[in-house]
Amino acid sequence: MEEPFRGSEAVARGTVTPGRLRGPRFVRLFPDVYVSAVVPVTPLLRARAASIHAGPLDALAARRRDRPVFVAVRGTPAPEQRTLSRMTAPCPGFDPADLLVRRSLHPHVRGSARLDRVVALADPRAESPPETRLRLLLVLSGPPVPQVRFPLYDGRSRPWLRFDLAYPDALLAIEYDGAHHDDPLDRIRDTRTAALGWQTLRITADGLTRNAGRTVGTVRALLARRTRLAPY
């Protein structure tokens, strides 16, 4: 069994016994979803298992209607899994364009027409839903599109940090900090990057909700001021 499968269905067909299913020959990926222990568990395999666990796509769409859904796949895809990738460099995650391939197999699912816009706004380099919400807040409110996970390199051409979002021309970095985020290492890092000319704006959860308008206004003002001051 090289593909994930529902354990209850396999037991009902007599393909495997309950005892054998719980033994070392199979790996449980999700409740009632298993795969043979000899099959490598790749991000793509987990995605297939997740779709089995979620149920038929039509039923999933009905349950999730009007609710945002975030899908995160960790790990670096194998070359054959990046066939449709249009990214210039490999990174963890999956290509959002793969969702359009999925839609072509199920073209009549409710809401699927909006996938083009979703894919256009998606960026697989984002590392958390709040970072994505922060980026979309800026993109949909008018400021230029920021770069995601922008690297700064050391003297040996190795990235020593990556900003969540950045406007390199203005040397403006934007970092998302959770509600209880207070890391002394961040202050040290901000001091080091400030010495290189960067200004770091740190946004909390409040800046995404009650003060979203203020966040956008602050970014606009900083971009205008720092772009004027940038040396050319």
mmCIF file with all atom_site columns, C-alpha atoms in Angstrom:
data_model
loop_
_atom_site.group_PDB
_atom_site.id
_atom_site.type_symbol
_atom_site.label_atom_id
_atom_site.label_alt_id
_atom_site.label_comp_id
_atom_site.label_asym_id
_atom_site.label_entity_id
_atom_site.label_seq_id
_atom_site.pdbx_PDB_ins_code
_atom_site.Cartn_x
_atom_site.Cartn_y
_atom_site.Cartn_z
_atom_site.occupancy
_atom_site.B_iso_or_equiv
_atom_site.pdbx_formal_charge
_atom_site.auth_seq_id
_atom_site.auth_comp_id
_atom_site.auth_asym_id
_atom_site.auth_atom_id
_atom_site.pdbx_PDB_model_num
ATOM 1   C CA . MET A 1 1   ? 0.000   0.000  0.000   1.00 0.00 ? 1   MET A CA 1
ATOM 2   C CA . GLU A 1 2   ? 2.095   2.871  -1.304  1.00 0.00 ? 2   GLU A CA 1
ATOM 3   C CA . GLU A 1 3   ? -0.703  5.439  -1.004  1.00 0.00 ? 3   GLU A CA 1
ATOM 4   C CA . PRO A 1 4   ? -2.421  6.623  2.215   1.00 0.00 ? 4   PRO A CA 1
ATOM 5   C CA . PHE A 1 5   ? -5.674  4.829  2.984   1.00 0.00 ? 5   PHE A CA 1
ATOM 6   C CA . ARG A 1 6   ? -8.501  4.758  5.486   1.00 0.00 ? 6   ARG A CA 1
ATOM 7   C CA . GLY A 1 7   ? -7.872  2.033  8.023   1.00 0.00 ? 7   GLY A CA 1
ATOM 8   C CA . SER A 1 8   ? -11.559 1.381  8.683   1.00 0.00 ? 8   SER A CA 1
ATOM 9   C CA . GLU A 1 9   ? -12.202 0.785  4.978   1.00 0.00 ? 9   GLU A CA 1
ATOM 10  C CA . ALA A 1 10  ? -9.208  -1.534 4.637   1.00 0.00 ? 10  ALA A CA 1
ATOM 11  C CA . VAL A 1 11  ? -10.384 -3.549 7.650   1.00 0.00 ? 11  VAL A CA 1
ATOM 12  C CA . ALA A 1 12  ? -13.931 -3.725 6.246   1.00 0.00 ? 12  ALA A CA 1
ATOM 13  C CA . ARG A 1 13  ? -12.599 -5.084 2.930   1.00 0.00 ? 13  ARG A CA 1
ATOM 14  C CA . GLY A 1 14  ? -10.472 -7.632 4.746   1.00 0.00 ? 14  GLY A CA 1
ATOM 15  C CA . THR A 1 15  ? -7.233  -6.194 3.341   1.00 0.00 ? 15  THR A CA 1
ATOM 16  C CA . VAL A 1 16  ? -5.725  -5.870 6.803   1.00 0.00 ? 16  VAL A CA 1
ATOM 17  C CA . THR A 1 17  ? -6.678  -6.843 10.332  1.00 0.00 ? 17  THR A CA 1
ATOM 18  C CA . PRO A 1 18  ? -7.032  -4.263 13.139  1.00 0.00 ? 18  PRO A CA 1
ATOM 19  C CA . GLY A 1 19  ? -4.105  -5.804 14.989  1.00 0.00 ? 19  GLY A CA 1
ATOM 20  C CA . ARG A 1 20  ? -1.813  -5.689 11.990  1.00 0.00 ? 20  ARG A CA 1
ATOM 21  C CA . LEU A 1 21  ? -2.876  -2.096 11.269  1.00 0.00 ? 21  LEU A CA 1
ATOM 22  C CA . ARG A 1 22  ? -1.720  -1.078 14.750  1.00 0.00 ? 22  ARG A CA 1
ATOM 23  C CA . GLY A 1 23  ? 1.573   -2.915 14.346  1.00 0.00 ? 23  GLY A CA 1
ATOM 24  C CA . PRO A 1 24  ? 4.943   -1.764 12.970  1.00 0.00 ? 24  PRO A CA 1
ATOM 25  C CA . ARG A 1 25  ? 4.035   -2.360 9.329   1.00 0.00 ? 25  ARG A CA 1
ATOM 26  C CA . PHE A 1 26  ? 1.914   0.773  9.065   1.00 0.00 ? 26  PHE A CA 1
ATOM 27  C CA . VAL A 1 27  ? 2.248   4.431  10.069  1.00 0.00 ? 27  VAL A CA 1
ATOM 28  C CA . ARG A 1 28  ? -0.741  6.436  11.305  1.00 0.00 ? 28  ARG A CA 1
ATOM 29  C CA . LEU A 1 29  ? -0.665  9.869  9.627   1.00 0.00 ? 29  LEU A CA 1
ATOM 30  C CA . PHE A 1 30  ? -4.092  11.142 10.705  1.00 0.00 ? 30  PHE A CA 1
ATOM 31  C CA . PRO A 1 31  ? -7.019  9.596  12.596  1.00 0.00 ? 31  PRO A CA 1
ATOM 32  C CA . ASP A 1 32  ? -8.000  6.505  10.561  1.00 0.00 ? 32  ASP A CA 1
ATOM 33  C CA . VAL A 1 33  ? -5.494  7.350  7.810   1.00 0.00 ? 33  VAL A CA 1
ATOM 34  C CA . TYR A 1 34  ? -2.462  5.077  7.419   1.00 0.00 ? 34  TYR A CA 1
ATOM 35  C CA . VAL A 1 35  ? 0.353   4.280  5.026   1.00 0.00 ? 35  VAL A CA 1
ATOM 36  C CA . SER A 1 36  ? 2.821   1.425  4.732   1.00 0.00 ? 36  SER A CA 1
ATOM 37  C CA . ALA A 1 37  ? 5.857   1.898  6.972   1.00 0.00 ? 37  ALA A CA 1
ATOM 38  C CA . VAL A 1 38  ? 8.193   1.290  4.019   1.00 0.00 ? 38  VAL A CA 1
ATOM 39  C CA . VAL A 1 39  ? 6.869   4.347  2.145   1.00 0.00 ? 39  VAL A CA 1
ATOM 40  C CA . PRO A 1 40  ? 8.813   7.608  2.753   1.00 0.00 ? 40  PRO A CA 1
ATOM 41  C CA . VAL A 1 41  ? 6.574   10.192 4.415   1.00 0.00 ? 41  VAL A CA 1
ATOM 42  C CA . THR A 1 42  ? 7.086   13.249 2.206   1.00 0.00 ? 42  THR A CA 1
ATOM 43  C CA . PRO A 1 43  ? 5.204   16.584 2.362   1.00 0.00 ? 43  PRO A CA 1
ATOM 44  C CA . LEU A 1 44  ? 3.258   15.535 -0.725  1.00 0.00 ? 44  LEU A CA 1
ATOM 45  C CA . LEU A 1 45  ? 2.279   12.230 0.902   1.00 0.00 ? 45  LEU A CA 1
ATOM 46  C CA . ARG A 1 46  ? 1.072   14.078 4.016   1.00 0.00 ? 46  ARG A CA 1
ATOM 47  C CA . ALA A 1 47  ? -0.990  16.380 1.806   1.00 0.00 ? 47  ALA A CA 1
ATOM 48  C CA . ARG A 1 48  ? -2.655  13.361 0.190   1.00 0.00 ? 48  ARG A CA 1
ATOM 49  C CA . ALA A 1 49  ? -3.307  11.857 3.607   1.00 0.00 ? 49  ALA A CA 1
ATOM 50  C CA . ALA A 1 50  ? -4.799  15.152 4.785   1.00 0.00 ? 50  ALA A CA 1
ATOM 51  C CA . SER A 1 51  ? -7.203  15.183 1.838   1.00 0.00 ? 51  SER A CA 1
ATOM 52  C CA . ILE A 1 52  ? -8.328  11.636 2.715   1.00 0.00 ? 52  ILE A CA 1
ATOM 53  C CA . HIS A 1 53  ? -8.806  12.631 6.345   1.00 0.00 ? 53  HIS A CA 1
ATOM 54  C CA . ALA A 1 54  ? -10.813 15.717 5.298   1.00 0.00 ? 54  ALA A CA 1
ATOM 55  C CA . GLY A 1 55  ? -13.146 13.649 3.133   1.00 0.00 ? 55  GLY A CA 1
ATOM 56  C CA . PRO A 1 56  ? -14.455 14.247 -0.406  1.00 0.00 ? 56  PRO A CA 1
ATOM 57  C CA . LEU A 1 57  ? -13.658 17.691 -1.783  1.00 0.00 ? 57  LEU A CA 1
ATOM 58  C CA . ASP A 1 58  ? -17.324 18.599 -2.241  1.00 0.00 ? 58  ASP A CA 1
ATOM 59  C CA . ALA A 1 59  ? -18.054 17.808 1.399   1.00 0.00 ? 59  ALA A CA 1
ATOM 60  C CA . LEU A 1 60  ? -14.992 19.719 2.530   1.00 0.00 ? 60  LEU A CA 1
ATOM 61  C CA . ALA A 1 61  ? -16.070 22.787 0.569   1.00 0.00 ? 61  ALA A CA 1
ATOM 62  C CA . ALA A 1 62  ? -19.526 22.622 2.110   1.00 0.00 ? 62  ALA A CA 1
ATOM 63  C CA . ARG A 1 63  ? -18.123 22.397 5.645   1.00 0.00 ? 63  ARG A CA 1
ATOM 64  C CA . ARG A 1 64  ? -15.551 25.149 5.116   1.00 0.00 ? 64  ARG A CA 1
ATOM 65  C CA . ARG A 1 65  ? -17.752 27.604 3.255   1.00 0.00 ? 65  ARG A CA 1
ATOM 66  C CA . ASP A 1 66  ? -17.100 31.195 4.352   1.00 0.00 ? 66  ASP A CA 1
ATOM 67  C CA . ARG A 1 67  ? -14.243 30.082 6.620   1.00 0.00 ? 67  ARG A CA 1
ATOM 68  C CA . PRO A 1 68  ? -10.543 30.814 5.932   1.00 0.00 ? 68  PRO A CA 1
ATOM 69  C CA . VAL A 1 69  ? -8.374  27.719 5.633   1.00 0.00 ? 69  VAL A CA 1
ATOM 70  C CA . PHE A 1 70  ? -4.594  27.722 6.039   1.00 0.00 ? 70  PHE A CA 1
ATOM 71  C CA . VAL A 1 71  ? -2.592  24.768 4.741   1.00 0.00 ? 71  VAL A CA 1
ATOM 72  C CA . ALA A 1 72  ? 1.047   24.447 5.760   1.00 0.00 ? 72  ALA A CA 1
ATOM 73  C CA . VAL A 1 73  ? 3.392   21.748 4.500   1.00 0.00 ? 73  VAL A CA 1
ATOM 74  C CA . ARG A 1 74  ? 6.846   21.616 6.072   1.00 0.00 ? 74  ARG A CA 1
ATOM 75  C CA . GLY A 1 75  ? 9.921   20.232 4.398   1.00 0.00 ? 75  GLY A CA 1
ATOM 76  C CA . THR A 1 76  ? 11.634  20.701 1.042   1.00 0.00 ? 76  THR A CA 1
ATOM 77  C CA . PRO A 1 77  ? 9.745   19.120 -1.878  1.00 0.00 ? 77  PRO A CA 1
ATOM 78  C CA . ALA A 1 78  ? 11.564  16.573 -3.986  1.00 0.00 ? 78  ALA A CA 1
ATOM 79  C CA . PRO A 1 79  ? 12.410  17.660 -7.578  1.00 0.00 ? 79  PRO A CA 1
ATOM 80  C CA . GLU A 1 80  ? 9.488   15.717 -9.035  1.00 0.00 ? 80  GLU A CA 1
ATOM 81  C CA . GLN A 1 81  ? 7.147   17.544 -6.654  1.00 0.00 ? 81  GLN A CA 1
ATOM 82  C CA . ARG A 1 82  ? 8.297   20.932 -7.962  1.00 0.00 ? 82  ARG A CA 1
ATOM 83  C CA . THR A 1 83  ? 7.317   20.290 -11.583 1.00 0.00 ? 83  THR A CA 1
ATOM 84  C CA . LEU A 1 84  ? 4.831   23.144 -11.617 1.00 0.00 ? 84  LEU A CA 1
ATOM 85  C CA . SER A 1 85  ? 6.922   25.495 -9.494  1.00 0.00 ? 85  SER A CA 1
ATOM 86  C CA . ARG A 1 86  ? 7.603   28.940 -10.881 1.00 0.00 ? 86  ARG A CA 1
ATOM 87  C CA . MET A 1 87  ? 9.748   30.038 -7.971  1.00 0.00 ? 87  MET A CA 1
ATOM 88  C CA . THR A 1 88  ? 13.292  31.183 -8.661  1.00 0.00 ? 88  THR A CA 1
ATOM 89  C CA . ALA A 1 89  ? 14.727  29.331 -5.658  1.00 0.00 ? 89  ALA A CA 1
ATOM 90  C CA . PRO A 1 90  ? 13.600  26.234 -3.743  1.00 0.00 ? 90  PRO A CA 1
ATOM 91  C CA . CYS A 1 91  ? 12.031  26.779 -0.313  1.00 0.00 ? 91  CYS A CA 1
ATOM 92  C CA . PRO A 1 92  ? 9.852   24.865 2.140   1.00 0.00 ? 92  PRO A CA 1
ATOM 93  C CA . GLY A 1 93  ? 6.176   24.584 1.275   1.00 0.00 ? 93  GLY A CA 1
ATOM 94  C CA . PHE A 1 94  ? 4.257   23.872 -1.899  1.00 0.00 ? 94  PHE A CA 1
ATOM 95  C CA . ASP A 1 95  ? 3.546   25.882 -5.018  1.00 0.00 ? 95  ASP A CA 1
ATOM 96  C CA . PRO A 1 96  ? 0.122   27.575 -4.665  1.00 0.00 ? 96  PRO A CA 1
ATOM 97  C CA . ALA A 1 97  ? -0.355  27.014 -8.407  1.00 0.00 ? 97  ALA A CA 1
ATOM 98  C CA . ASP A 1 98  ? -0.837  23.335 -7.558  1.00 0.00 ? 98  ASP A CA 1
ATOM 99  C CA . LEU A 1 99  ? -4.269  24.362 -6.262  1.00 0.00 ? 99  LEU A CA 1
ATOM 100 C CA . LEU A 1 100 ? -5.234  25.298 -9.809  1.00 0.00 ? 100 LEU A CA 1
ATOM 101 C CA . VAL A 1 101 ? -4.277  21.818 -10.931 1.00 0.00 ? 101 VAL A CA 1
ATOM 102 C CA . ARG A 1 102 ? -6.464  20.429 -8.155  1.00 0.00 ? 102 ARG A CA 1
ATOM 103 C CA . ARG A 1 103 ? -9.318  22.666 -9.312  1.00 0.00 ? 103 ARG A CA 1
ATOM 104 C CA . SER A 1 104 ? -9.028  21.332 -12.859 1.00 0.00 ? 104 SER A CA 1
ATOM 105 C CA . LEU A 1 105 ? -9.872  17.895 -11.451 1.00 0.00 ? 105 LEU A CA 1
ATOM 106 C CA . HIS A 1 106 ? -12.897 19.265 -9.556  1.00 0.00 ? 106 HIS A CA 1
ATOM 107 C CA . PRO A 1 107 ? -14.017 22.298 -11.604 1.00 0.00 ? 107 PRO A CA 1
ATOM 108 C CA . HIS A 1 108 ? -17.474 22.666 -10.109 1.00 0.00 ? 108 HIS A CA 1
ATOM 109 C CA . VAL A 1 109 ? -16.640 22.954 -6.420  1.00 0.00 ? 109 VAL A CA 1
ATOM 110 C CA . ARG A 1 110 ? -18.300 25.970 -4.826  1.00 0.00 ? 110 ARG A CA 1
ATOM 111 C CA . GLY A 1 111 ? -15.951 28.942 -4.567  1.00 0.00 ? 111 GLY A CA 1
ATOM 112 C CA . SER A 1 112 ? -13.258 27.455 -6.814  1.00 0.00 ? 112 SER A CA 1
ATOM 113 C CA . ALA A 1 113 ? -13.531 30.364 -9.258  1.00 0.00 ? 113 ALA A CA 1
ATOM 114 C CA . ARG A 1 114 ? -11.876 32.561 -6.635  1.00 0.00 ? 114 ARG A CA 1
ATOM 115 C CA . LEU A 1 115 ? -8.739  30.416 -6.573  1.00 0.00 ? 115 LEU A CA 1
ATOM 116 C CA . ASP A 1 116 ? -7.044  32.502 -9.286  1.00 0.00 ? 116 ASP A CA 1
ATOM 117 C CA . ARG A 1 117 ? -7.081  35.526 -6.979  1.00 0.00 ? 117 ARG A CA 1
ATOM 118 C CA . VAL A 1 118 ? -5.998  33.438 -3.987  1.00 0.00 ? 118 VAL A CA 1
ATOM 119 C CA . VAL A 1 119 ? -3.060  31.950 -5.876  1.00 0.00 ? 119 VAL A CA 1
ATOM 120 C CA . ALA A 1 120 ? -2.023  35.371 -7.172  1.00 0.00 ? 120 ALA A CA 1
ATOM 121 C CA . LEU A 1 121 ? -1.874  36.694 -3.596  1.00 0.00 ? 121 LEU A CA 1
ATOM 122 C CA . ALA A 1 122 ? -0.228  33.607 -2.089  1.00 0.00 ? 122 ALA A CA 1
ATOM 123 C CA . ASP A 1 123 ? 3.461   33.356 -1.260  1.00 0.00 ? 123 ASP A CA 1
ATOM 124 C CA . PRO A 1 124 ? 4.808   29.964 -0.130  1.00 0.00 ? 124 PRO A CA 1
ATOM 125 C CA . ARG A 1 125 ? 7.749   31.595 1.668   1.00 0.00 ? 125 ARG A CA 1
ATOM 126 C CA . ALA A 1 126 ? 5.523   32.904 4.488   1.00 0.00 ? 126 ALA A CA 1
ATOM 127 C CA . GLU A 1 127 ? 6.050   31.022 7.742   1.00 0.00 ? 127 GLU A CA 1
ATOM 128 C CA . SER A 1 128 ? 2.827   31.736 9.637   1.00 0.00 ? 128 SER A CA 1
ATOM 129 C CA . PRO A 1 129 ? -0.791  32.844 9.049   1.00 0.00 ? 129 PRO A CA 1
ATOM 130 C CA . PRO A 1 130 ? -0.254  36.180 10.901  1.00 0.00 ? 130 PRO A CA 1
ATOM 131 C CA . GLU A 1 131 ? 2.676   37.015 8.620   1.00 0.00 ? 131 GLU A CA 1
ATOM 132 C CA . THR A 1 132 ? 0.432   36.329 5.635   1.00 0.00 ? 132 THR A CA 1
ATOM 133 C CA . ARG A 1 133 ? -2.353  38.487 7.065   1.00 0.00 ? 133 ARG A CA 1
ATOM 134 C CA . LEU A 1 134 ? 0.134   41.309 7.625   1.00 0.00 ? 134 LEU A CA 1
ATOM 135 C CA . ARG A 1 135 ? 1.405   41.075 4.058   1.00 0.00 ? 135 ARG A CA 1
ATOM 136 C CA . LEU A 1 136 ? -2.120  41.009 2.622   1.00 0.00 ? 136 LEU A CA 1
ATOM 137 C CA . LEU A 1 137 ? -3.118  43.972 4.805   1.00 0.00 ? 137 LEU A CA 1
ATOM 138 C CA . LEU A 1 138 ? -0.375  45.981 3.100   1.00 0.00 ? 138 LEU A CA 1
ATOM 139 C CA . VAL A 1 139 ? -0.858  44.601 -0.412  1.00 0.00 ? 139 VAL A CA 1
ATOM 140 C CA . LEU A 1 140 ? -4.632  45.151 -0.414  1.00 0.00 ? 140 LEU A CA 1
ATOM 141 C CA . SER A 1 141 ? -4.378  48.630 1.132   1.00 0.00 ? 141 SER A CA 1
ATOM 142 C CA . GLY A 1 142 ? -2.186  50.253 -1.475  1.00 0.00 ? 142 GLY A CA 1
ATOM 143 C CA . PRO A 1 143 ? 1.485   50.242 -0.368  1.00 0.00 ? 143 PRO A CA 1
ATOM 144 C CA . PRO A 1 144 ? 3.952   48.489 -2.699  1.00 0.00 ? 144 PRO A CA 1
ATOM 145 C CA . VAL A 1 145 ? 4.275   44.717 -2.449  1.00 0.00 ? 145 VAL A CA 1
ATOM 146 C CA . PRO A 1 146 ? 6.955   43.860 0.150   1.00 0.00 ? 146 PRO A CA 1
ATOM 147 C CA . GLN A 1 147 ? 9.514   41.131 -0.298  1.00 0.00 ? 147 GLN A CA 1
ATOM 148 C CA . VAL A 1 148 ? 8.956   38.032 1.846   1.00 0.00 ? 148 VAL A CA 1
ATOM 149 C CA . ARG A 1 149 ? 11.650  36.425 4.023   1.00 0.00 ? 149 ARG A CA 1
ATOM 150 C CA . PHE A 1 150 ? 14.218  38.924 2.725   1.00 0.00 ? 150 PHE A CA 1
ATOM 151 C CA . PRO A 1 151 ? 17.791  37.795 3.606   1.00 0.00 ? 151 PRO A CA 1
ATOM 152 C CA . LEU A 1 152 ? 20.748  39.784 4.866   1.00 0.00 ? 152 LEU A CA 1
ATOM 153 C CA . TYR A 1 153 ? 24.108  38.158 4.152   1.00 0.00 ? 153 TYR A CA 1
ATOM 154 C CA . ASP A 1 154 ? 27.310  38.010 6.149   1.00 0.00 ? 154 ASP A CA 1
ATOM 155 C CA . GLY A 1 155 ? 30.838  38.387 4.802   1.00 0.00 ? 155 GLY A CA 1
ATOM 156 C CA . ARG A 1 156 ? 30.836  34.805 3.560   1.00 0.00 ? 156 ARG A CA 1
ATOM 157 C CA . SER A 1 157 ? 27.663  35.200 1.479   1.00 0.00 ? 157 SER A CA 1
ATOM 158 C CA . ARG A 1 158 ? 25.508  33.305 3.951   1.00 0.00 ? 158 ARG A CA 1
ATOM 159 C CA . PRO A 1 159 ? 22.173  34.697 5.190   1.00 0.00 ? 159 PRO A CA 1
ATOM 160 C CA . TRP A 1 160 ? 22.487  35.540 8.890   1.00 0.00 ? 160 TRP A CA 1
ATOM 161 C CA . LEU A 1 161 ? 18.872  36.687 9.201   1.00 0.00 ? 161 LEU A CA 1
ATOM 162 C CA . ARG A 1 162 ? 15.671  36.964 7.194   1.00 0.00 ? 162 ARG A CA 1
ATOM 163 C CA . PHE A 1 163 ? 13.137  39.747 7.655   1.00 0.00 ? 163 PHE A CA 1
ATOM 164 C CA . ASP A 1 164 ? 9.474   38.681 7.616   1.00 0.00 ? 164 ASP A CA 1
ATOM 165 C CA . LEU A 1 165 ? 8.763   41.480 5.120   1.00 0.00 ? 165 LEU A CA 1
ATOM 166 C CA . ALA A 1 166 ? 11.064  44.090 3.646   1.00 0.00 ? 166 ALA A CA 1
ATOM 167 C CA . TYR A 1 167 ? 11.267  47.059 1.307   1.00 0.00 ? 167 TYR A CA 1
ATOM 168 C CA . PRO A 1 168 ? 14.973  46.918 0.382   1.00 0.00 ? 168 PRO A CA 1
ATOM 169 C CA . ASP A 1 169 ? 14.982  50.206 -1.577  1.00 0.00 ? 169 ASP A CA 1
ATOM 170 C CA . ALA A 1 170 ? 13.848  52.013 1.577   1.00 0.00 ? 170 ALA A CA 1
ATOM 171 C CA . LEU A 1 171 ? 15.865  49.807 3.954   1.00 0.00 ? 171 LEU A CA 1
ATOM 172 C CA . LEU A 1 172 ? 12.597  49.199 5.825   1.00 0.00 ? 172 LEU A CA 1
ATOM 173 C CA . ALA A 1 173 ? 11.958  45.846 7.511   1.00 0.00 ? 173 ALA A CA 1
ATOM 174 C CA . ILE A 1 174 ? 8.632   44.742 8.989   1.00 0.00 ? 174 ILE A CA 1
ATOM 175 C CA . GLU A 1 175 ? 8.483   41.978 11.572  1.00 0.00 ? 175 GLU A CA 1
ATOM 176 C CA . TYR A 1 176 ? 5.385   40.354 13.078  1.00 0.00 ? 176 TYR A CA 1
ATOM 177 C CA . ASP A 1 177 ? 5.598   39.824 16.844  1.00 0.00 ? 177 ASP A CA 1
ATOM 178 C CA . GLY A 1 178 ? 2.998   37.743 18.666  1.00 0.00 ? 178 GLY A CA 1
ATOM 179 C CA . ALA A 1 179 ? 0.963   39.093 21.550  1.00 0.00 ? 179 ALA A CA 1
ATOM 180 C CA . HIS A 1 180 ? 3.521   37.973 24.177  1.00 0.00 ? 180 HIS A CA 1
ATOM 181 C CA . HIS A 1 181 ? 6.638   38.311 22.044  1.00 0.00 ? 181 HIS A CA 1
ATOM 182 C CA . ASP A 1 182 ? 9.530   40.031 23.829  1.00 0.00 ? 182 ASP A CA 1
ATOM 183 C CA . ASP A 1 183 ? 12.816  38.500 22.794  1.00 0.00 ? 183 ASP A CA 1
ATOM 184 C CA . PRO A 1 184 ? 16.021  40.342 23.846  1.00 0.00 ? 184 PRO A CA 1
ATOM 185 C CA . LEU A 1 185 ? 17.741  38.794 20.822  1.00 0.00 ? 185 LEU A CA 1
ATOM 186 C CA . ASP A 1 186 ? 15.385  40.761 18.571  1.00 0.00 ? 186 ASP A CA 1
ATOM 187 C CA . ARG A 1 187 ? 16.557  44.024 20.137  1.00 0.00 ? 187 ARG A CA 1
ATOM 188 C CA . ILE A 1 188 ? 20.165  43.000 19.550  1.00 0.00 ? 188 ILE A CA 1
ATOM 189 C CA . ARG A 1 189 ? 19.354  42.119 15.962  1.00 0.00 ? 189 ARG A CA 1
ATOM 190 C CA . ASP A 1 190 ? 17.553  45.445 15.427  1.00 0.00 ? 190 ASP A CA 1
ATOM 191 C CA . THR A 1 191 ? 20.621  47.266 16.703  1.00 0.00 ? 191 THR A CA 1
ATOM 192 C CA . ARG A 1 192 ? 22.873  45.380 14.286  1.00 0.00 ? 192 ARG A CA 1
ATOM 193 C CA . THR A 1 193 ? 20.601  45.985 11.292  1.00 0.00 ? 193 THR A CA 1
ATOM 194 C CA . ALA A 1 194 ? 20.164  49.662 12.256  1.00 0.00 ? 194 ALA A CA 1
ATOM 195 C CA . ALA A 1 195 ? 23.930  50.028 11.988  1.00 0.00 ? 195 ALA A CA 1
ATOM 196 C CA . LEU A 1 196 ? 23.541  48.901 8.369   1.00 0.00 ? 196 LEU A CA 1
ATOM 197 C CA . GLY A 1 197 ? 20.899  51.563 7.742   1.00 0.00 ? 197 GLY A CA 1
ATOM 198 C CA . TRP A 1 198 ? 17.780  49.435 8.215   1.00 0.00 ? 198 TRP A CA 1
ATOM 199 C CA . GLN A 1 199 ? 14.756  50.490 10.254  1.00 0.00 ? 199 GLN A CA 1
ATOM 200 C CA . THR A 1 200 ? 12.662  47.675 11.672  1.00 0.00 ? 200 THR A CA 1
ATOM 201 C CA . LEU A 1 201 ? 8.958   48.165 12.329  1.00 0.00 ? 201 LEU A CA 1
ATOM 202 C CA . ARG A 1 202 ? 7.526   45.542 14.673  1.00 0.00 ? 202 ARG A CA 1
ATOM 203 C CA . ILE A 1 203 ? 3.793   44.804 14.401  1.00 0.00 ? 203 ILE A CA 1
ATOM 204 C CA . THR A 1 204 ? 1.778   42.994 17.079  1.00 0.00 ? 204 THR A CA 1
ATOM 205 C CA . ALA A 1 205 ? -1.578  41.255 16.807  1.00 0.00 ? 205 ALA A CA 1
ATOM 206 C CA . ASP A 1 206 ? -3.252  44.551 17.731  1.00 0.00 ? 206 ASP A CA 1
ATOM 207 C CA . GLY A 1 207 ? -1.707  46.083 14.630  1.00 0.00 ? 207 GLY A CA 1
ATOM 208 C CA . LEU A 1 208 ? -3.546  43.538 12.493  1.00 0.00 ? 208 LEU A CA 1
ATOM 209 C CA . THR A 1 209 ? -6.944  44.050 14.122  1.00 0.00 ? 209 THR A CA 1
ATOM 210 C CA . ARG A 1 210 ? -7.942  47.205 16.004  1.00 0.00 ? 210 ARG A CA 1
ATOM 211 C CA . ASN A 1 211 ? -5.103  49.324 14.651  1.00 0.00 ? 211 ASN A CA 1
ATOM 212 C CA . ALA A 1 212 ? -4.822  47.922 11.118  1.00 0.00 ? 212 ALA A CA 1
ATOM 213 C CA . GLY A 1 213 ? -5.418  51.357 9.593   1.00 0.00 ? 213 GLY A CA 1
ATOM 214 C CA . ARG A 1 214 ? -2.678  52.870 11.733  1.00 0.00 ? 214 ARG A CA 1
ATOM 215 C CA . THR A 1 215 ? -0.303  50.108 10.645  1.00 0.00 ? 215 THR A CA 1
ATOM 216 C CA . VAL A 1 216 ? -0.917  50.844 6.965   1.00 0.00 ? 216 VAL A CA 1
ATOM 217 C CA . GLY A 1 217 ? -0.521  54.582 7.562   1.00 0.00 ? 217 GLY A CA 1
ATOM 218 C CA . THR A 1 218 ? 2.753   54.095 9.409   1.00 0.00 ? 218 THR A CA 1
ATOM 219 C CA . VAL A 1 219 ? 4.178   51.924 6.626   1.00 0.00 ? 219 VAL A CA 1
ATOM 220 C CA . ARG A 1 220 ? 3.104   54.472 3.999   1.00 0.00 ? 220 ARG A CA 1
ATOM 221 C CA . ALA A 1 221 ? 4.760   57.323 5.907   1.00 0.00 ? 221 ALA A CA 1
ATOM 222 C CA . LEU A 1 222 ? 7.990   55.406 6.518   1.00 0.00 ? 222 LEU A CA 1
ATOM 223 C CA . LEU A 1 223 ? 8.211   54.344 2.885   1.00 0.00 ? 223 LEU A CA 1
ATOM 224 C CA . ALA A 1 224 ? 7.720   57.905 1.674   1.00 0.00 ? 224 ALA A CA 1
ATOM 225 C CA . ARG A 1 225 ? 10.296  59.336 4.063   1.00 0.00 ? 225 ARG A CA 1
ATOM 226 C CA . ARG A 1 226 ? 12.928  56.626 3.711   1.00 0.00 ? 226 ARG A CA 1
ATOM 227 C CA . THR A 1 227 ? 12.621  56.416 -0.082  1.00 0.00 ? 227 THR A CA 1
ATOM 228 C CA . ARG A 1 228 ? 13.360  60.141 -0.277  1.00 0.00 ? 228 ARG A CA 1
ATOM 229 C CA . LEU A 1 229 ? 16.351  59.690 2.002   1.00 0.00 ? 229 LEU A CA 1
ATOM 230 C CA . ALA A 1 230 ? 17.703  56.584 0.247   1.00 0.00 ? 230 ALA A CA 1
ATOM 231 C CA . PRO A 1 231 ? 21.074  57.184 -1.447  1.00 0.00 ? 231 PRO A CA 1
ATOM 232 C CA . TYR A 1 232 ? 21.166  56.674 -5.215  1.00 0.00 ? 232 TYR A CA 1
#
